[in-house]
């Protein structure tokens, strides 16, 4: 029997028997949690043999070795079963709990061969993050991706990839500044390079990035969650101590409650490709994360 809050996706996928026992115990104790195995994301975490006795899985079947745990679409952590290096035949496997709330020398993970201890770890360490923390993690990542997108637009011109040479550029510039006759060979080389469509496209990308960086009104990252738009009204929170931002209450409003200008810009970005920057509008990371010009 599979519990309602345990979702094993994919044809021919079953939970590894020991992991199933572990997951079922935690799922019964925490019915508000959802346990998910998604083969699209976790296809490397399967096996055809049982961890405890090495028995073969049924024909055309694989065992799932991990499950992601969420509460109201908020990620809590991961539970899994792993092979363990041990001379003791009863300890060839271990149950693990991964969560940001775990702080140890091993990192954000606990490992044990004791079922009751593993269940206790899951219940103690997996806690639903605050709204402030969820939004902070989403919008800071979006802002970082936006900065990377601008940097990518600037890179070709900024590094001079399409000009014949940097020293030639300085020689020509010196001649123009001093109102001298430029070297005809250099002038011909640079003229050909700068009339190349690749250079013209790279220059337009560079100018777009520079324009977006210099906007007086600034930008604001927005995260779509559960049909509502979340953001921090004060962008300074995002550049200050993380703990302060995570304890703050972000704005969480429906689309209709956003300023009309924001609505129009989000409507444009929802039609764009992921990773695209639109002049005076903003940036789309994906279908749930945007940066808009205020």
Short mmCIF file of C-alpha atoms in Angstrom, two decimals:
data_model
loop_
_atom_site.label_atom_id
_atom_site.label_comp_id
_atom_site.label_asym_id
_atom_site.label_seq_id
_atom_site.Cartn_x
_atom_site.Cartn_y
_atom_site.Cartn_z
CA UNK A 1 0.00 0.00 0.00
CA UNK A 2 1.30 3.45 -0.93
CA UNK A 3 0.45 6.38 1.31
CA UNK A 4 -1.30 9.43 -0.16
CA UNK A 5 1.64 11.75 0.55
CA UNK A 6 4.21 9.42 -1.04
CA UNK A 7 4.53 9.99 -4.79
CA UNK A 8 6.73 7.54 -6.71
CA UNK A 9 6.67 8.57 -10.36
CA UNK A 10 7.82 6.65 -13.39
CA UNK A 11 6.87 3.32 -14.91
CA UNK A 12 8.54 0.31 -13.31
CA UNK A 13 9.83 2.28 -10.30
CA UNK A 14 9.38 1.04 -6.74
CA UNK A 15 10.87 2.30 -3.50
CA UNK A 16 13.78 0.23 -2.27
CA UNK A 17 12.21 -1.94 0.50
CA UNK A 18 14.21 -0.54 3.43
CA UNK A 19 13.77 3.02 2.16
CA UNK A 20 10.03 2.37 1.81
CA UNK A 21 9.83 1.28 5.44
CA UNK A 22 11.70 4.44 6.46
CA UNK A 23 9.61 6.76 4.28
CA UNK A 24 6.31 5.21 5.39
CA UNK A 25 7.15 5.73 9.06
CA UNK A 26 8.02 9.39 8.53
CA UNK A 27 5.09 9.99 6.16
CA UNK A 28 2.63 8.63 8.72
CA UNK A 29 4.14 10.83 11.43
CA UNK A 30 4.17 13.91 9.16
CA UNK A 31 1.09 13.73 6.89
CA UNK A 32 1.58 17.40 5.93
CA UNK A 33 4.82 16.47 4.14
CA UNK A 34 5.00 15.19 0.55
CA UNK A 35 7.61 12.64 -0.48
CA UNK A 36 8.46 12.56 -4.20
CA UNK A 37 10.65 10.50 -6.50
CA UNK A 38 10.78 12.08 -9.95
CA UNK A 39 12.70 10.01 -12.54
CA UNK A 40 13.27 13.13 -14.62
CA UNK A 41 15.43 14.55 -11.81
CA UNK A 42 16.47 11.44 -9.89
CA UNK A 43 17.14 8.90 -12.66
CA UNK A 44 20.69 8.33 -11.39
CA UNK A 45 19.36 7.31 -7.98
CA UNK A 46 18.00 3.86 -8.79
CA UNK A 47 19.22 0.29 -8.46
CA UNK A 48 18.11 -3.18 -9.47
CA UNK A 49 19.10 -4.79 -6.16
CA UNK A 50 17.81 -4.60 -2.61
CA UNK A 51 20.26 -2.89 -0.25
CA UNK A 52 19.76 -5.25 2.70
CA UNK A 53 20.09 -8.68 1.11
CA UNK A 54 21.23 -7.84 -2.43
CA UNK A 55 18.21 -9.64 -3.91
CA UNK A 56 17.20 -8.79 -7.46
CA UNK A 57 14.31 -6.41 -8.10
CA UNK A 58 11.27 -7.80 -9.96
CA UNK A 59 11.56 -8.03 -13.75
CA UNK A 60 11.41 -4.65 -15.55
CA UNK A 61 11.56 -2.88 -12.19
CA UNK A 62 14.06 -0.58 -10.52
CA UNK A 63 14.27 0.54 -6.91
CA UNK A 64 14.30 4.28 -6.12
CA UNK A 65 17.00 5.19 -3.58
CA UNK A 66 15.96 8.72 -2.57
CA UNK A 67 12.95 11.01 -2.15
CA UNK A 68 12.63 14.77 -1.99
CA UNK A 69 10.52 16.08 0.88
CA UNK A 70 8.34 19.20 0.62
CA UNK A 71 5.64 20.99 2.56
CA UNK A 72 3.33 23.38 0.70
CA UNK A 73 5.82 23.34 -2.23
CA UNK A 74 8.68 24.35 0.11
CA UNK A 75 11.70 22.07 0.00
CA UNK A 76 12.55 20.49 3.36
CA UNK A 77 15.29 18.09 2.37
CA UNK A 78 16.01 14.60 1.03
CA UNK A 79 15.79 11.13 2.53
CA UNK A 80 17.69 8.25 0.96
CA UNK A 81 19.38 4.92 1.37
CA UNK A 82 23.04 4.53 0.40
CA UNK A 83 25.61 1.79 0.26
CA UNK A 84 27.89 1.81 3.27
CA UNK A 85 31.53 0.68 3.51
CA UNK A 86 31.61 -1.80 6.38
CA UNK A 87 32.89 -5.30 7.18
CA UNK A 88 29.68 -5.92 9.10
CA UNK A 89 27.22 -7.55 6.63
CA UNK A 90 24.30 -5.92 8.48
CA UNK A 91 25.73 -2.46 7.85
CA UNK A 92 26.25 -2.52 4.09
CA UNK A 93 23.71 0.27 3.79
CA UNK A 94 22.73 3.40 5.70
CA UNK A 95 19.70 5.70 5.81
CA UNK A 96 20.41 9.38 5.27
CA UNK A 97 18.63 12.64 5.96
CA UNK A 98 19.78 15.80 4.16
CA UNK A 99 18.61 19.24 5.29
CA UNK A 100 19.94 22.79 5.58
CA UNK A 101 19.15 22.57 9.30
CA UNK A 102 21.82 19.90 9.84
CA UNK A 103 25.21 21.30 10.77
CA UNK A 104 27.95 18.69 11.13
CA UNK A 105 31.44 17.86 9.93
CA UNK A 106 29.87 15.70 7.23
CA UNK A 107 27.92 18.65 5.92
CA UNK A 108 24.13 18.93 5.83
CA UNK A 109 23.54 15.20 6.21
CA UNK A 110 23.10 12.48 8.83
CA UNK A 111 23.77 8.77 8.24
CA UNK A 112 22.71 5.80 10.33
CA UNK A 113 21.91 2.11 10.03
CA UNK A 114 19.30 2.39 12.79
CA UNK A 115 15.76 2.85 11.51
CA UNK A 116 14.42 4.60 14.62
CA UNK A 117 17.35 7.02 14.66
CA UNK A 118 16.81 7.86 10.99
CA UNK A 119 13.11 8.54 11.60
CA UNK A 120 13.97 10.77 14.56
CA UNK A 121 16.51 12.69 12.46
CA UNK A 122 13.95 13.29 9.72
CA UNK A 123 11.32 14.56 12.16
CA UNK A 124 13.77 16.75 14.07
CA UNK A 125 15.79 18.30 11.27
CA UNK A 126 13.27 18.76 8.48
CA UNK A 127 11.41 21.96 9.19
CA UNK A 128 9.34 24.09 6.85
CA UNK A 129 11.39 27.22 6.03
CA UNK A 130 9.89 30.64 6.69
CA UNK A 131 8.33 32.58 3.84
CA UNK A 132 11.13 35.12 4.13
CA UNK A 133 13.77 32.43 3.68
CA UNK A 134 12.02 30.86 0.68
CA UNK A 135 11.66 34.19 -1.09
CA UNK A 136 15.17 35.34 -0.16
CA UNK A 137 16.76 32.21 -1.66
CA UNK A 138 14.68 32.54 -4.84
CA UNK A 139 15.17 36.25 -5.49
CA UNK A 140 18.88 36.38 -4.65
CA UNK A 141 19.52 33.51 -7.06
CA UNK A 142 17.45 35.33 -9.71
CA UNK A 143 19.39 38.54 -9.16
CA UNK A 144 22.68 36.67 -9.48
CA UNK A 145 21.51 35.02 -12.71
CA UNK A 146 20.45 38.45 -14.01
CA UNK A 147 23.90 39.88 -13.29
CA UNK A 148 25.46 36.88 -15.05
CA UNK A 149 23.18 37.46 -18.06
CA UNK A 150 24.31 41.09 -18.28
CA UNK A 151 27.93 40.03 -17.95
CA UNK A 152 27.46 37.56 -20.81
CA UNK A 153 26.01 40.33 -22.99
CA UNK A 154 29.03 42.52 -22.23
CA UNK A 155 31.69 39.85 -22.62
CA UNK A 156 32.44 39.93 -26.36
CA UNK A 157 32.95 43.69 -26.52
CA UNK A 158 34.46 43.95 -23.04
CA UNK A 159 37.17 41.44 -23.90
CA UNK A 160 37.76 42.78 -27.40
CA UNK A 161 37.19 39.40 -29.07
CA UNK A 162 36.17 40.88 -32.44
CA UNK A 163 38.72 43.68 -32.90
CA UNK A 164 42.00 42.96 -34.74
CA UNK A 165 44.19 43.97 -31.78
CA UNK A 166 44.18 46.08 -28.61
CA UNK A 167 47.42 47.85 -29.48
CA UNK A 168 46.07 48.74 -32.93
CA UNK A 169 42.92 50.14 -31.29
CA UNK A 170 45.04 52.38 -29.05
CA UNK A 171 47.13 53.59 -31.99
CA UNK A 172 44.01 54.53 -33.96
CA UNK A 173 42.39 56.18 -30.94
CA UNK A 174 45.51 58.23 -30.31
CA UNK A 175 45.47 59.43 -33.93
CA UNK A 176 41.80 60.43 -33.76
CA UNK A 177 42.17 62.23 -30.42
CA UNK A 178 45.19 64.18 -31.68
CA UNK A 179 43.48 64.90 -35.01
CA UNK A 180 46.25 63.07 -36.86
CA UNK A 181 45.97 61.01 -40.03
CA UNK A 182 45.34 57.41 -38.96
CA UNK A 183 47.38 54.49 -40.24
CA UNK A 184 45.49 53.42 -43.40
CA UNK A 185 46.20 49.70 -42.92
CA UNK A 186 44.94 49.73 -39.34
CA UNK A 187 41.96 51.85 -40.32
CA UNK A 188 41.01 49.39 -43.05
CA UNK A 189 41.34 46.40 -40.70
CA UNK A 190 39.23 47.96 -37.96
CA UNK A 191 36.65 49.30 -40.41
CA UNK A 192 36.11 45.78 -41.80
CA UNK A 193 35.84 44.31 -38.30
CA UNK A 194 33.34 46.88 -37.07
CA UNK A 195 31.11 46.60 -40.12
CA UNK A 196 30.88 42.86 -39.54
CA UNK A 197 27.34 41.82 -38.42
CA UNK A 198 28.87 39.86 -35.52
CA UNK A 199 30.47 43.03 -34.15
CA UNK A 200 27.28 45.05 -34.64
CA UNK A 201 25.27 42.41 -32.76
CA UNK A 202 27.85 42.19 -29.96
CA UNK A 203 27.88 45.98 -29.63
CA UNK A 204 24.08 46.13 -29.37
CA UNK A 205 24.19 43.47 -26.63
CA UNK A 206 26.87 45.40 -24.79
CA UNK A 207 24.88 48.64 -25.00
CA UNK A 208 21.76 46.83 -23.73
CA UNK A 209 23.64 45.52 -20.69
CA UNK A 210 25.15 48.94 -19.96
CA UNK A 211 21.74 50.57 -20.27
CA UNK A 212 20.14 48.08 -17.84
CA UNK A 213 22.95 48.53 -15.30
CA UNK A 214 22.60 52.32 -15.34
CA UNK A 215 18.81 52.56 -14.87
CA UNK A 216 18.14 55.24 -12.27
CA UNK A 217 14.92 53.64 -11.05
CA UNK A 218 16.62 50.30 -10.43
CA UNK A 219 15.20 46.78 -10.64
CA UNK A 220 13.39 44.37 -8.34
CA UNK A 221 13.45 40.55 -8.37
CA UNK A 222 10.07 38.79 -8.11
CA UNK A 223 9.27 35.14 -7.32
CA UNK A 224 6.00 33.47 -8.31
CA UNK A 225 4.83 30.96 -5.72
CA UNK A 226 1.49 29.22 -5.45
CA UNK A 227 -0.08 31.75 -7.82
CA UNK A 228 1.10 34.80 -5.86
CA UNK A 229 3.98 37.21 -6.55
CA UNK A 230 6.53 37.54 -3.77
CA UNK A 231 9.16 40.26 -3.41
CA UNK A 232 10.93 42.42 -0.84
CA UNK A 233 9.81 46.04 -1.05
CA UNK A 234 13.24 47.12 0.23
CA UNK A 235 16.05 45.85 -2.03
CA UNK A 236 18.61 46.81 0.59
CA UNK A 237 17.55 43.72 2.53
CA UNK A 238 19.08 41.59 -0.23
CA UNK A 239 22.51 43.17 0.14
CA UNK A 240 22.47 43.10 3.94
CA UNK A 241 22.84 40.20 6.40
CA UNK A 242 21.02 37.10 5.18
CA UNK A 243 19.54 36.43 8.62
CA UNK A 244 17.79 39.81 8.62
CA UNK A 245 16.21 39.24 5.20
CA UNK A 246 15.07 35.72 6.08
CA UNK A 247 13.28 37.01 9.16
CA UNK A 248 11.58 39.79 7.19
CA UNK A 249 8.10 39.46 5.74
CA UNK A 250 8.12 39.77 1.94
CA UNK A 251 5.17 41.14 0.03
CA UNK A 252 2.93 38.36 -1.32
CA UNK A 253 0.18 39.58 -3.63
CA UNK A 254 -1.94 38.39 -6.58
CA UNK A 255 -1.15 39.62 -10.08
CA UNK A 256 -4.07 42.07 -10.05
CA UNK A 257 -2.74 43.81 -6.93
CA UNK A 258 0.62 44.63 -8.51
CA UNK A 259 1.16 48.12 -9.96
CA UNK A 260 -0.16 48.24 -13.53
CA UNK A 261 3.33 48.97 -14.89
CA UNK A 262 4.66 45.85 -13.17
CA UNK A 263 1.79 43.80 -14.59
CA UNK A 264 2.62 44.95 -18.11
CA UNK A 265 6.30 44.13 -17.72
CA UNK A 266 5.61 40.70 -16.25
CA UNK A 267 3.21 40.01 -19.12
CA UNK A 268 6.03 40.75 -21.59
CA UNK A 269 8.56 38.62 -19.71
CA UNK A 270 6.17 35.68 -19.53
CA UNK A 271 6.35 35.56 -23.34
CA UNK A 272 10.15 35.56 -23.43
CA UNK A 273 12.64 32.70 -23.38
CA UNK A 274 14.42 31.76 -20.15
CA UNK A 275 17.54 33.86 -19.61
CA UNK A 276 16.37 36.72 -21.85
CA UNK A 277 16.91 40.41 -21.05
CA UNK A 278 14.42 42.95 -22.43
CA UNK A 279 15.32 46.65 -22.57
CA UNK A 280 13.49 48.78 -19.98
CA UNK A 281 11.39 45.73 -19.01
CA UNK A 282 13.59 43.26 -17.16
CA UNK A 283 14.86 39.69 -17.16
CA UNK A 284 13.26 36.25 -17.12
CA UNK A 285 15.11 33.48 -15.31
CA UNK A 286 12.27 30.97 -15.75
CA UNK A 287 8.48 30.78 -15.51
CA UNK A 288 8.53 31.62 -11.79
CA UNK A 289 11.38 34.10 -11.38
CA UNK A 290 11.82 37.54 -12.90
CA UNK A 291 13.65 40.84 -12.49
CA UNK A 292 11.62 43.87 -13.56
CA UNK A 293 12.54 47.51 -14.01
CA UNK A 294 10.76 49.53 -11.33
#
